[in-house]
Every structure is written in structure tokens, then in C-alpha cells.
Amino acid sequence: MGLLLVVLAVIAVLAGRGVINVPGVRPDAGNETASRSEEGKITGVIGSEKRAFFEDPRVLEALAGHGFEVEVDTAGSRRIATDVDLDAYDFAFPSSSPAGQKIAGAGPNRGVSTPFHSPMAVATFTPILQILEREGVARREAGHWLIDMARYMELADSGARWRDLGPEYPSPRTVQISSTDIRTSNSAAMYLSILAWVTRGGGVVTTDAQVREVVEDVSPLFVAQGYTESTSAGPFADYLSQGIGARPMVMVYEAQFLGELMAEDSRIRGDMELAYPDPTINSAHTLVALTDQGAEFGRLLTGDPHLQRLAAQHGFRPNDPALFVATLGDHGIGEPPTFLATVDPPVYDRLEDLIEGVGNRYTNPAPAEDTDR
């Protein structure tokens, strides 16, 4: 009888730790330190732009030194917040605070952290910026290119074609920033947030009437792109491999461009340029811990200097600005713009209203008459 009690006690302890499963007993039942993974091995779902960071052997080695073996799946940030079954993961790591807030508010979690962030930017080419500068859309300040988004919208709305603006880029394409699919991807949602702010003359969308106004004004900038990809990795890869003919301007995370610039086998060529929307928006990569191991991992990623430096080497802005500047300097890259004009995204539900409104225009381009306006 004594031996039986000992065996049962051991089984109960192991089941409580999630090491083994006992029929009828959930591994996390009644256990505040529950994890959905084996001890030290955790799983997460992340935005695709962080895949290279999580696959970096230096990152894997650093995590292993802290007892972590991390496996990740990728998905668009909007899908992480709305469609992905998060019960299988220790953490969710979308690329924006609205998506992170949605996940955190949807159910129990063990904390939210922001290990790093990245402003939205435009990957483009020198001839394109020369044209835009002549049109009063782009300007150079303190060594960095800025794109006046109000003037860009005016130029894009005019239907202007590149070949009509000068000899630098004699393309029949209309002036357009390429983005990802607004219905699935966070980078497109951040682009939409910028356009919404500009459309309103400065201010976050807060009402139904404002949503309708913005959807009416900005939908052509998405629908006219034709086919768009679901994650930010796709259009940036096209920009790198196909050049100006395919993607003259692409909405990206600053981290994508700078990370590629710092890579040993960088595909950034001499005529490739990084420009910043004016205003832009800061994409806060938000880690939502779904288990206690996920929370411990979030604290490590946020606070460990070595991991923060590795994040900087992938182009992400860590919590210490001086570390970011030093990391870029080590690779011969000048100091990034410190004071960008940034705007806030709408709260999650209003952003969803905007996304759904623009998304509906893909199948219903002619809006029904609005009797409320």
C-alpha cells in the first residue's frame, strides 16, 4: 500500500507539471506554473518578419544557454489575433500592439511584453525618390529620406503614371506603394492606419462615420494593387530579387531592410533606399505569454543584453536606443532617425472596421449609397 501511494503521488506531480498526461486530468489543471510544452521546450506563433531572428543559430545558442528550446510557427498578425488556435502555444508574438491587445483581452494570459519595435518604412530606389522629390513628395533631412504621406496620397489619387513624371523610371505603372493583403497582414494594417490618420487631417479614427470616410478615400490604394501576399516577407523578397521593375516602392518594417543590410550575404544594392513615411507608425512587436514558460521567455527576450543585441543585428530596435546605434555602427551603417513623426493606430475594433471595410471593396468596388451621411 505504501509503494502504491508513492507511485500515485509521483504520477500526480508529473501530471501537474505537464510531463505526462493522465486520462481525465488536464496538464494545466490547478497549476499556476502550467506550460503546454515540455520543460525548457516552448512553442510560439510569430509574425513572419521575425522568422530569421528565431532561426539564427546565434539566437538558438543563446536561448539554449538559458535552458530554452523554442519552436515557432508563422502567421499574419491579424490571423494570430483572430484565427489561430492559441491553445497549442506558450506565446503569441504578433507585430503590433492592437493585435497583442486583442490576444491579451481574449482570454487568460500571463503577461505582455515588448522586446523590440520597428517603425514602418518604404523600401524603394534612388530614381523613384528623385522623381518624388521633384514632385514635392519626398525630401531628405539629416541624411534620411522622408515621404510626405499627404502629398503622396494626392499624387496617387491623381492616377499619375511613373513615365509621365520623368525619365528616371519610364514605367506605365501608376504611382503606388505596394503592401501586403490588408485582410491578413499587420504591415498592411499599419499602412492603413497611416493613411487613415492623413485622411482625417490628423487624428485617430473613433466613429462609424470616420470609418466610412476613410474606407471611401483609401480603398483604391489597396484594391488597385491587384494580388497581394499575406505576409510582409513576400513583397520584400520580390523587391530584393526583382528590383524596380516589379516593386518600385514597398511598405516594410524598418527591421526588414536594416536586417538585410547587416546580413553577410546582403542583397541590398547601391540604388536601393530606405525611406520613412511622414508620418509613420511604430510597430511594437508584442509578446503575449500564454503559459508561465512563455512569460519567462518574454522576460528573457526583453531583458537579456545579448539577445537584445542579436535582435538589433536583425534590424529591430531594442529597448536601449544606444545599443541599436552601436550595432548599426559596427556594420558601417549611420545612426537611424531618432525623432520620426509617428501616429497611433486605432484601437483594435476600429482597426478591424477599417480592414473589413477596405477588404469588402475587393469584391464590391462600388460602394452602396450611404443614407446616413
mmCIF file of C-alpha atoms in Angstrom:
data_model
loop_
_atom_site.group_PDB
_atom_site.id
_atom_site.type_symbol
_atom_site.label_atom_id
_atom_site.label_comp_id
_atom_site.label_asym_id
_atom_site.label_seq_id
_atom_site.Cartn_x
_atom_site.Cartn_y
_atom_site.Cartn_z
ATOM 1 C CA MET A 1 0.000 0.000 0.000
ATOM 2 C CA GLY A 2 2.847 2.419 0.842
ATOM 3 C CA LEU A 3 4.515 1.821 -2.545
ATOM 4 C CA LEU A 4 1.195 2.388 -4.335
ATOM 5 C CA LEU A 5 0.736 5.737 -2.592
ATOM 6 C CA VAL A 6 4.249 6.819 -3.590
ATOM 7 C CA VAL A 7 3.619 5.882 -7.253
ATOM 8 C CA LEU A 8 0.327 7.756 -7.281
ATOM 9 C CA ALA A 9 1.990 10.800 -5.762
ATOM 10 C CA VAL A 10 4.740 10.775 -8.408
ATOM 11 C CA ILE A 11 2.141 10.465 -11.189
ATOM 12 C CA ALA A 12 0.186 13.383 -9.738
ATOM 13 C CA VAL A 13 3.292 15.581 -9.617
ATOM 14 C CA LEU A 14 4.325 14.710 -13.185
ATOM 15 C CA ALA A 15 0.807 15.259 -14.480
ATOM 16 C CA GLY A 16 0.690 18.638 -12.756
ATOM 17 C CA ARG A 17 3.934 19.620 -14.470
ATOM 18 C CA GLY A 18 2.613 18.562 -17.868
ATOM 19 C CA VAL A 19 5.339 15.924 -18.243
ATOM 20 C CA ILE A 20 2.790 13.149 -18.666
ATOM 21 C CA ASN A 21 -0.948 13.152 -19.246
ATOM 22 C CA VAL A 22 -3.412 11.257 -17.098
ATOM 23 C CA PRO A 23 -6.807 10.498 -18.696
ATOM 24 C CA GLY A 24 -9.372 12.974 -17.417
ATOM 25 C CA VAL A 25 -6.738 15.323 -15.962
ATOM 26 C CA ARG A 26 -5.725 18.459 -17.915
ATOM 27 C CA PRO A 27 -1.976 19.102 -17.651
ATOM 28 C CA ASP A 28 -2.620 22.700 -16.553
ATOM 29 C CA ALA A 29 -5.494 21.979 -14.176
ATOM 30 C CA GLY A 30 -4.956 23.757 -10.882
ATOM 31 C CA ASN A 31 -1.338 24.550 -11.661
ATOM 32 C CA GLU A 32 -0.217 28.178 -11.800
ATOM 33 C CA THR A 33 3.085 27.231 -13.447
ATOM 34 C CA ALA A 34 1.448 25.336 -16.274
ATOM 35 C CA SER A 35 3.094 25.026 -19.665
ATOM 36 C CA ARG A 36 1.798 23.499 -22.863
ATOM 37 C CA SER A 37 5.266 22.164 -23.657
ATOM 38 C CA GLU A 38 7.895 20.016 -22.048
ATOM 39 C CA GLU A 39 10.088 21.813 -19.574
ATOM 40 C CA GLY A 40 12.548 24.036 -21.449
ATOM 41 C CA LYS A 41 10.882 23.418 -24.818
ATOM 42 C CA ILE A 42 8.347 26.065 -25.739
ATOM 43 C CA THR A 43 6.311 26.880 -28.819
ATOM 44 C CA GLY A 44 5.117 30.174 -30.222
ATOM 45 C CA VAL A 45 3.334 31.676 -33.197
ATOM 46 C CA ILE A 46 5.041 34.748 -34.644
ATOM 47 C CA GLY A 47 4.820 37.237 -37.485
ATOM 48 C CA SER A 48 6.860 36.126 -40.495
ATOM 49 C CA GLU A 49 9.238 39.093 -40.281
ATOM 50 C CA LYS A 50 10.734 37.555 -37.111
ATOM 51 C CA ARG A 51 11.410 34.133 -38.625
ATOM 52 C CA ALA A 52 15.041 34.920 -39.467
ATOM 53 C CA PHE A 53 15.672 36.021 -35.871
ATOM 54 C CA PHE A 54 14.249 32.808 -34.431
ATOM 55 C CA GLU A 55 16.177 30.689 -36.937
ATOM 56 C CA ASP A 56 19.507 32.451 -36.307
ATOM 57 C CA PRO A 57 21.978 29.882 -34.857
ATOM 58 C CA ARG A 58 23.338 32.566 -32.523
ATOM 59 C CA VAL A 59 19.862 33.153 -31.121
ATOM 60 C CA LEU A 60 19.224 29.440 -30.745
ATOM 61 C CA GLU A 61 22.538 29.025 -28.937
ATOM 62 C CA ALA A 62 21.798 31.952 -26.613
ATOM 63 C CA LEU A 63 18.356 30.587 -25.804
ATOM 64 C CA ALA A 64 19.770 27.119 -25.192
ATOM 65 C CA GLY A 65 22.212 28.671 -22.741
ATOM 66 C CA HIS A 66 19.188 29.797 -20.741
ATOM 67 C CA GLY A 67 17.543 26.386 -20.981
ATOM 68 C CA PHE A 68 15.108 27.176 -23.791
ATOM 69 C CA GLU A 69 14.417 25.252 -26.968
ATOM 70 C CA VAL A 70 11.985 27.346 -28.981
ATOM 71 C CA GLU A 71 9.877 26.199 -31.925
ATOM 72 C CA VAL A 72 7.784 28.725 -33.846
ATOM 73 C CA ASP A 73 5.101 28.806 -36.496
ATOM 74 C CA THR A 74 4.449 31.915 -38.583
ATOM 75 C CA ALA A 75 1.209 33.665 -39.480
ATOM 76 C CA GLY A 76 -0.008 37.135 -40.307
ATOM 77 C CA SER A 77 -0.544 39.185 -37.176
ATOM 78 C CA ARG A 78 -4.253 39.612 -37.842
ATOM 79 C CA ARG A 79 -4.632 35.867 -38.235
ATOM 80 C CA ILE A 80 -2.770 35.302 -34.970
ATOM 81 C CA ALA A 81 -5.307 37.514 -33.240
ATOM 82 C CA THR A 82 -8.396 36.103 -34.911
ATOM 83 C CA ASP A 83 -7.935 32.669 -36.488
ATOM 84 C CA VAL A 84 -5.011 30.777 -34.950
ATOM 85 C CA ASP A 85 -5.792 28.257 -32.199
ATOM 86 C CA LEU A 86 -3.545 29.587 -29.458
ATOM 87 C CA ASP A 87 -4.179 26.670 -27.099
ATOM 88 C CA ALA A 88 -1.204 24.873 -28.630
ATOM 89 C CA TYR A 89 1.307 27.627 -27.878
ATOM 90 C CA ASP A 90 3.250 29.084 -24.971
ATOM 91 C CA PHE A 91 3.347 32.555 -26.501
ATOM 92 C CA ALA A 92 1.923 34.617 -29.343
ATOM 93 C CA PHE A 93 4.180 37.259 -30.883
ATOM 94 C CA PRO A 94 2.363 39.443 -33.426
ATOM 95 C CA SER A 95 3.865 42.590 -34.863
ATOM 96 C CA SER A 96 1.587 45.259 -33.446
ATOM 97 C CA SER A 97 0.116 46.416 -30.183
ATOM 98 C CA PRO A 98 -3.520 46.264 -31.420
ATOM 99 C CA ALA A 99 -3.130 42.563 -32.272
ATOM 100 C CA GLY A 100 -1.347 41.955 -28.973
ATOM 101 C CA GLN A 101 -4.101 43.748 -27.072
ATOM 102 C CA LYS A 102 -6.737 41.651 -28.825
ATOM 103 C CA ILE A 103 -4.980 38.409 -27.907
ATOM 104 C CA ALA A 104 -4.391 39.506 -24.322
ATOM 105 C CA GLY A 105 -8.014 40.503 -23.902
ATOM 106 C CA ALA A 106 -9.455 37.363 -25.453
ATOM 107 C CA GLY A 107 -8.577 35.067 -22.550
ATOM 108 C CA PRO A 108 -6.260 34.389 -19.631
ATOM 109 C CA ASN A 109 -2.632 35.258 -20.211
ATOM 110 C CA ARG A 110 0.491 35.527 -18.109
ATOM 111 C CA GLY A 111 1.695 38.918 -19.166
ATOM 112 C CA VAL A 112 2.512 41.136 -22.143
ATOM 113 C CA SER A 113 5.936 42.471 -23.097
ATOM 114 C CA THR A 114 7.506 44.379 -25.976
ATOM 115 C CA PRO A 115 11.030 43.049 -26.548
ATOM 116 C CA PHE A 116 11.623 45.329 -29.550
ATOM 117 C CA HIS A 117 9.881 47.525 -32.092
ATOM 118 C CA SER A 118 10.240 48.799 -35.646
ATOM 119 C CA PRO A 119 8.809 51.843 -37.411
ATOM 120 C CA MET A 120 7.115 51.313 -40.746
ATOM 121 C CA ALA A 121 9.228 52.335 -43.725
ATOM 122 C CA VAL A 122 9.303 52.207 -47.513
ATOM 123 C CA ALA A 123 11.846 50.142 -49.412
ATOM 124 C CA THR A 124 12.451 51.923 -52.696
ATOM 125 C CA PHE A 125 15.113 53.058 -55.179
ATOM 126 C CA THR A 126 17.133 56.205 -55.841
ATOM 127 C CA PRO A 127 15.409 57.066 -59.170
ATOM 128 C CA ILE A 128 11.996 56.803 -57.501
ATOM 129 C CA LEU A 129 12.987 59.183 -54.729
ATOM 130 C CA GLN A 130 14.440 61.611 -57.270
ATOM 131 C CA ILE A 131 11.078 61.699 -59.017
ATOM 132 C CA LEU A 132 9.155 62.082 -55.778
ATOM 133 C CA GLU A 133 11.488 64.838 -54.612
ATOM 134 C CA ARG A 134 10.829 66.774 -57.796
ATOM 135 C CA GLU A 135 7.085 66.324 -57.240
ATOM 136 C CA GLY A 136 7.334 67.660 -53.689
ATOM 137 C CA VAL A 137 6.502 64.266 -52.191
ATOM 138 C CA ALA A 138 9.928 63.203 -50.885
ATOM 139 C CA ARG A 139 12.623 65.171 -49.121
ATOM 140 C CA ARG A 140 15.940 64.435 -47.470
ATOM 141 C CA GLU A 141 16.509 65.502 -43.857
ATOM 142 C CA ALA A 142 19.571 64.774 -41.715
ATOM 143 C CA GLY A 143 20.681 62.111 -44.168
ATOM 144 C CA HIS A 144 17.339 60.263 -44.295
ATOM 145 C CA TRP A 145 14.595 60.194 -46.902
ATOM 146 C CA LEU A 146 11.070 61.130 -45.823
ATOM 147 C CA ILE A 147 7.866 60.687 -47.849
ATOM 148 C CA ASP A 148 5.134 63.258 -47.212
ATOM 149 C CA MET A 149 2.124 60.936 -46.997
ATOM 150 C CA ALA A 150 -0.482 63.651 -47.604
ATOM 151 C CA ARG A 151 1.239 64.672 -50.839
ATOM 152 C CA TYR A 152 1.796 61.024 -51.759
ATOM 153 C CA MET A 153 -1.949 60.371 -51.445
ATOM 154 C CA GLU A 154 -2.693 63.360 -53.680
ATOM 155 C CA LEU A 155 -0.257 62.101 -56.324
ATOM 156 C CA ALA A 156 -1.547 58.523 -56.143
ATOM 157 C CA ASP A 157 -5.189 59.652 -56.270
ATOM 158 C CA SER A 158 -4.454 61.649 -59.413
ATOM 159 C CA GLY A 159 -3.748 58.427 -61.308
ATOM 160 C CA ALA A 160 -0.284 59.631 -62.290
ATOM 161 C CA ARG A 161 1.968 57.130 -64.033
ATOM 162 C CA TRP A 162 5.693 56.994 -63.456
ATOM 163 C CA ARG A 163 6.506 57.551 -67.135
ATOM 164 C CA ASP A 164 4.653 60.869 -67.019
ATOM 165 C CA LEU A 165 6.784 62.159 -64.137
ATOM 166 C CA GLY A 166 10.237 61.933 -65.654
ATOM 167 C CA PRO A 167 12.792 59.842 -67.499
ATOM 168 C CA GLU A 168 14.244 58.135 -64.410
ATOM 169 C CA TYR A 169 11.588 55.400 -64.402
ATOM 170 C CA PRO A 170 9.650 55.235 -67.703
ATOM 171 C CA SER A 171 7.108 52.701 -66.443
ATOM 172 C CA PRO A 172 3.389 52.677 -67.309
ATOM 173 C CA ARG A 173 2.623 51.697 -63.678
ATOM 174 C CA THR A 174 0.627 54.113 -61.597
ATOM 175 C CA VAL A 175 2.311 55.679 -58.567
ATOM 176 C CA GLN A 176 1.645 53.203 -55.807
ATOM 177 C CA ILE A 177 3.204 51.836 -52.625
ATOM 178 C CA SER A 178 2.940 48.053 -52.619
ATOM 179 C CA SER A 179 1.690 46.453 -49.436
ATOM 180 C CA THR A 180 0.580 43.078 -48.200
ATOM 181 C CA ASP A 181 -3.021 41.840 -48.112
ATOM 182 C CA ILE A 182 -4.986 44.180 -45.851
ATOM 183 C CA ARG A 183 -7.208 41.263 -44.827
ATOM 184 C CA THR A 184 -4.428 39.199 -43.274
ATOM 185 C CA SER A 185 -1.251 41.165 -42.645
ATOM 186 C CA ASN A 186 -0.177 43.601 -39.950
ATOM 187 C CA SER A 187 2.136 45.664 -42.172
ATOM 188 C CA ALA A 188 -0.826 46.495 -44.428
ATOM 189 C CA ALA A 189 -2.906 47.336 -41.353
ATOM 190 C CA MET A 190 -0.186 49.726 -40.193
ATOM 191 C CA TYR A 191 -0.105 51.303 -43.662
ATOM 192 C CA LEU A 192 -3.880 51.673 -43.442
ATOM 193 C CA SER A 193 -3.529 53.332 -40.033
ATOM 194 C CA ILE A 194 -1.146 55.920 -41.507
ATOM 195 C CA LEU A 195 -3.493 56.630 -44.414
ATOM 196 C CA ALA A 196 -6.442 56.905 -42.032
ATOM 197 C CA TRP A 197 -4.618 59.498 -39.935
ATOM 198 C CA VAL A 198 -3.683 61.537 -43.013
ATOM 199 C CA THR A 199 -7.205 61.304 -44.463
ATOM 200 C CA ARG A 200 -8.615 62.759 -41.263
ATOM 201 C CA GLY A 201 -6.091 65.577 -41.266
ATOM 202 C CA GLY A 202 -4.526 64.183 -38.114
ATOM 203 C CA GLY A 203 -6.423 62.095 -35.589
ATOM 204 C CA VAL A 204 -7.274 58.511 -34.778
ATOM 205 C CA VAL A 205 -10.464 57.032 -36.234
ATOM 206 C CA THR A 206 -13.030 56.693 -33.446
ATOM 207 C CA THR A 207 -16.527 56.721 -35.013
ATOM 208 C CA ASP A 208 -18.523 54.820 -37.626
ATOM 209 C CA ALA A 209 -18.769 57.933 -39.783
ATOM 210 C CA GLN A 210 -14.995 58.344 -39.736
ATOM 211 C CA VAL A 211 -14.562 54.691 -40.701
ATOM 212 C CA ARG A 212 -16.828 55.171 -43.718
ATOM 213 C CA GLU A 213 -14.960 58.313 -44.760
ATOM 214 C CA VAL A 214 -11.552 56.647 -44.545
ATOM 215 C CA VAL A 215 -12.672 53.479 -46.334
ATOM 216 C CA GLU A 216 -14.039 55.595 -49.170
ATOM 217 C CA ASP A 217 -10.787 57.534 -49.550
ATOM 218 C CA VAL A 218 -8.111 54.870 -49.110
ATOM 219 C CA SER A 219 -9.631 51.720 -50.625
ATOM 220 C CA PRO A 220 -8.243 52.433 -54.135
ATOM 221 C CA LEU A 221 -4.699 52.445 -52.720
ATOM 222 C CA PHE A 222 -5.193 48.792 -51.774
ATOM 223 C CA VAL A 223 -7.617 47.425 -54.351
ATOM 224 C CA ALA A 224 -5.642 48.858 -57.287
ATOM 225 C CA GLN A 225 -2.615 46.799 -56.284
ATOM 226 C CA GLY A 226 -4.233 43.595 -57.536
ATOM 227 C CA TYR A 227 -2.918 40.420 -55.969
ATOM 228 C CA THR A 228 -1.137 40.958 -52.670
ATOM 229 C CA GLU A 229 0.616 38.492 -50.404
ATOM 230 C CA SER A 230 -0.433 37.540 -46.897
ATOM 231 C CA THR A 231 2.817 38.324 -45.060
ATOM 232 C CA SER A 232 5.454 41.053 -45.281
ATOM 233 C CA ALA A 233 8.173 38.597 -46.287
ATOM 234 C CA GLY A 234 6.704 38.177 -49.776
ATOM 235 C CA PRO A 235 6.745 41.703 -51.252
ATOM 236 C CA PHE A 236 10.112 42.463 -49.667
ATOM 237 C CA ALA A 237 11.564 39.325 -51.252
ATOM 238 C CA ASP A 238 10.190 40.499 -54.618
ATOM 239 C CA TYR A 239 11.747 43.912 -54.039
ATOM 240 C CA LEU A 240 15.130 42.312 -53.408
ATOM 241 C CA SER A 241 15.039 39.771 -56.227
ATOM 242 C CA GLN A 242 13.070 41.503 -58.993
ATOM 243 C CA GLY A 243 14.057 45.094 -58.458
ATOM 244 C CA ILE A 244 12.497 48.356 -59.508
ATOM 245 C CA GLY A 245 10.519 46.873 -62.376
ATOM 246 C CA ALA A 246 8.375 44.770 -60.060
ATOM 247 C CA ARG A 247 8.300 46.734 -56.806
ATOM 248 C CA PRO A 248 9.336 50.396 -57.056
ATOM 249 C CA MET A 249 8.001 51.123 -53.548
ATOM 250 C CA VAL A 250 7.168 48.575 -50.839
ATOM 251 C CA MET A 251 5.751 49.163 -47.364
ATOM 252 C CA VAL A 252 8.066 47.273 -44.980
ATOM 253 C CA TYR A 253 9.232 47.204 -41.418
ATOM 254 C CA GLU A 254 12.438 49.171 -40.979
ATOM 255 C CA ALA A 255 13.874 45.998 -39.436
ATOM 256 C CA GLN A 256 13.475 44.064 -42.681
ATOM 257 C CA PHE A 257 15.642 46.490 -44.636
ATOM 258 C CA LEU A 258 18.261 47.075 -41.944
ATOM 259 C CA GLY A 259 18.440 43.380 -41.083
ATOM 260 C CA GLU A 260 19.067 42.545 -44.718
ATOM 261 C CA LEU A 261 21.642 45.333 -44.917
ATOM 262 C CA MET A 262 23.553 43.801 -41.999
ATOM 263 C CA ALA A 263 23.351 40.232 -43.306
ATOM 264 C CA GLU A 264 26.569 38.620 -44.525
ATOM 265 C CA ASP A 265 25.016 37.796 -47.893
ATOM 266 C CA SER A 266 23.031 41.026 -48.160
ATOM 267 C CA ARG A 267 21.032 41.541 -51.332
ATOM 268 C CA ILE A 268 20.796 45.316 -50.847
ATOM 269 C CA ARG A 269 22.288 47.025 -53.903
ATOM 270 C CA GLY A 270 23.638 50.536 -54.273
ATOM 271 C CA ASP A 271 20.452 52.047 -55.726
ATOM 272 C CA MET A 272 18.186 50.604 -53.033
ATOM 273 C CA GLU A 273 16.997 53.123 -50.473
ATOM 274 C CA LEU A 274 15.075 53.160 -47.226
ATOM 275 C CA ALA A 275 12.567 55.992 -46.806
ATOM 276 C CA TYR A 276 10.242 56.794 -43.929
ATOM 277 C CA PRO A 277 6.594 57.782 -44.267
ATOM 278 C CA ASP A 278 5.894 61.182 -42.730
ATOM 279 C CA PRO A 279 4.058 60.479 -40.546
ATOM 280 C CA THR A 280 4.876 56.855 -39.883
ATOM 281 C CA ILE A 281 3.719 54.403 -37.247
ATOM 282 C CA ASN A 282 5.720 52.392 -34.772
ATOM 283 C CA SER A 283 5.070 48.678 -34.932
ATOM 284 C CA ALA A 284 5.523 47.358 -31.395
ATOM 285 C CA HIS A 285 6.293 43.648 -31.559
ATOM 286 C CA THR A 286 4.122 42.468 -28.690
ATOM 287 C CA LEU A 287 4.700 39.130 -26.965
ATOM 288 C CA VAL A 288 1.680 37.718 -25.147
ATOM 289 C CA ALA A 289 2.637 34.948 -22.726
ATOM 290 C CA LEU A 290 0.068 32.155 -22.717
ATOM 291 C CA THR A 291 1.871 29.988 -20.142
ATOM 292 C CA ASP A 292 4.339 30.618 -17.356
ATOM 293 C CA GLN A 293 7.173 29.368 -19.557
ATOM 294 C CA GLY A 294 6.021 31.847 -22.188
ATOM 295 C CA ALA A 295 6.174 34.608 -19.593
ATOM 296 C CA GLU A 296 9.684 33.588 -18.549
ATOM 297 C CA PHE A 297 10.725 33.573 -22.197
ATOM 298 C CA GLY A 298 9.246 37.064 -22.707
ATOM 299 C CA ARG A 299 11.206 38.420 -19.759
ATOM 300 C CA LEU A 300 14.401 36.865 -21.098
ATOM 301 C CA LEU A 301 13.925 38.248 -24.601
ATOM 302 C CA THR A 302 13.192 41.701 -23.224
ATOM 303 C CA GLY A 303 15.925 41.903 -20.598
ATOM 304 C CA ASP A 304 18.890 39.883 -21.781
ATOM 305 C CA PRO A 305 21.559 42.214 -23.291
ATOM 306 C CA HIS A 306 22.947 39.573 -25.641
ATOM 307 C CA LEU A 307 19.539 38.698 -27.080
ATOM 308 C CA GLN A 308 18.719 42.390 -27.370
ATOM 309 C CA ARG A 309 21.918 42.916 -29.368
ATOM 310 C CA LEU A 310 21.074 39.975 -31.624
ATOM 311 C CA ALA A 311 17.638 41.479 -32.197
ATOM 312 C CA ALA A 312 19.347 44.738 -33.169
ATOM 313 C CA GLN A 313 21.523 42.828 -35.633
ATOM 314 C CA HIS A 314 18.287 41.707 -37.289
ATOM 315 C CA GLY A 315 17.242 45.340 -37.618
ATOM 316 C CA PHE A 316 14.825 45.539 -34.689
ATOM 317 C CA ARG A 317 15.044 48.498 -32.348
ATOM 318 C CA PRO A 318 15.784 47.136 -28.847
ATOM 319 C CA ASN A 319 14.751 48.860 -25.636
ATOM 320 C CA ASP A 320 18.139 50.626 -25.406
ATOM 321 C CA PRO A 321 18.488 53.127 -28.289
ATOM 322 C CA ALA A 322 22.246 53.392 -27.732
ATOM 323 C CA LEU A 323 22.579 49.641 -28.309
ATOM 324 C CA PHE A 324 20.797 49.975 -31.636
ATOM 325 C CA VAL A 325 23.023 52.845 -32.771
ATOM 326 C CA ALA A 326 26.155 50.948 -31.725
ATOM 327 C CA THR A 327 25.043 47.791 -33.533
ATOM 328 C CA LEU A 328 24.395 49.671 -36.756
ATOM 329 C CA GLY A 329 27.731 51.439 -36.384
ATOM 330 C CA ASP A 330 29.506 48.094 -36.100
ATOM 331 C CA HIS A 331 28.178 47.343 -39.597
ATOM 332 C CA GLY A 332 29.080 50.707 -41.063
ATOM 333 C CA ILE A 333 25.503 51.990 -41.014
ATOM 334 C CA GLY A 334 24.781 55.523 -39.880
ATOM 335 C CA GLU A 335 22.546 56.440 -36.976
ATOM 336 C CA PRO A 336 18.865 55.919 -37.774
ATOM 337 C CA PRO A 337 16.390 58.784 -37.454
ATOM 338 C CA THR A 338 15.632 59.262 -33.773
ATOM 339 C CA PHE A 339 12.692 61.631 -33.910
ATOM 340 C CA LEU A 340 10.226 60.409 -36.503
ATOM 341 C CA ALA A 341 6.734 61.849 -36.636
ATOM 342 C CA THR A 342 4.697 58.847 -35.512
ATOM 343 C CA VAL A 343 0.963 58.323 -35.108
ATOM 344 C CA ASP A 344 -1.073 55.893 -33.056
ATOM 345 C CA PRO A 345 -3.099 53.115 -34.651
ATOM 346 C CA PRO A 346 -6.829 52.953 -33.935
ATOM 347 C CA VAL A 347 -7.966 50.636 -31.170
ATOM 348 C CA TYR A 348 -8.309 47.053 -32.330
ATOM 349 C CA ASP A 349 -12.064 47.080 -33.000
ATOM 350 C CA ARG A 350 -11.917 50.292 -35.037
ATOM 351 C CA LEU A 351 -8.929 48.992 -36.967
ATOM 352 C CA GLU A 352 -10.951 45.848 -37.705
ATOM 353 C CA ASP A 353 -13.785 48.027 -39.004
ATOM 354 C CA LEU A 354 -11.364 49.766 -41.353
ATOM 355 C CA ILE A 355 -9.832 46.482 -42.518
ATOM 356 C CA GLU A 356 -13.205 44.902 -43.168
ATOM 357 C CA GLY A 357 -14.431 47.995 -44.980
ATOM 358 C CA VAL A 358 -11.434 48.079 -47.311
ATOM 359 C CA GLY A 359 -11.464 44.282 -47.659
ATOM 360 C CA ASN A 360 -15.074 44.363 -48.836
ATOM 361 C CA ARG A 361 -14.077 46.633 -51.709
ATOM 362 C CA TYR A 362 -12.104 43.785 -53.287
ATOM 363 C CA THR A 363 -15.394 42.094 -54.149
ATOM 364 C CA ASN A 364 -17.724 45.123 -54.065
ATOM 365 C CA PRO A 365 -15.744 48.027 -55.516
ATOM 366 C CA ALA A 366 -18.785 50.271 -55.999
ATOM 367 C CA PRO A 367 -19.995 51.407 -52.542
ATOM 368 C CA ALA A 368 -23.681 51.421 -51.826
ATOM 369 C CA GLU A 369 -25.210 54.825 -51.271
ATOM 370 C CA ASP A 370 -24.773 55.891 -47.675
ATOM 371 C CA THR A 371 -28.055 57.416 -46.500
ATOM 372 C CA ASP A 372 -26.602 58.336 -43.122
ATOM 373 C CA ARG A 373 -24.183 60.910 -44.474
#
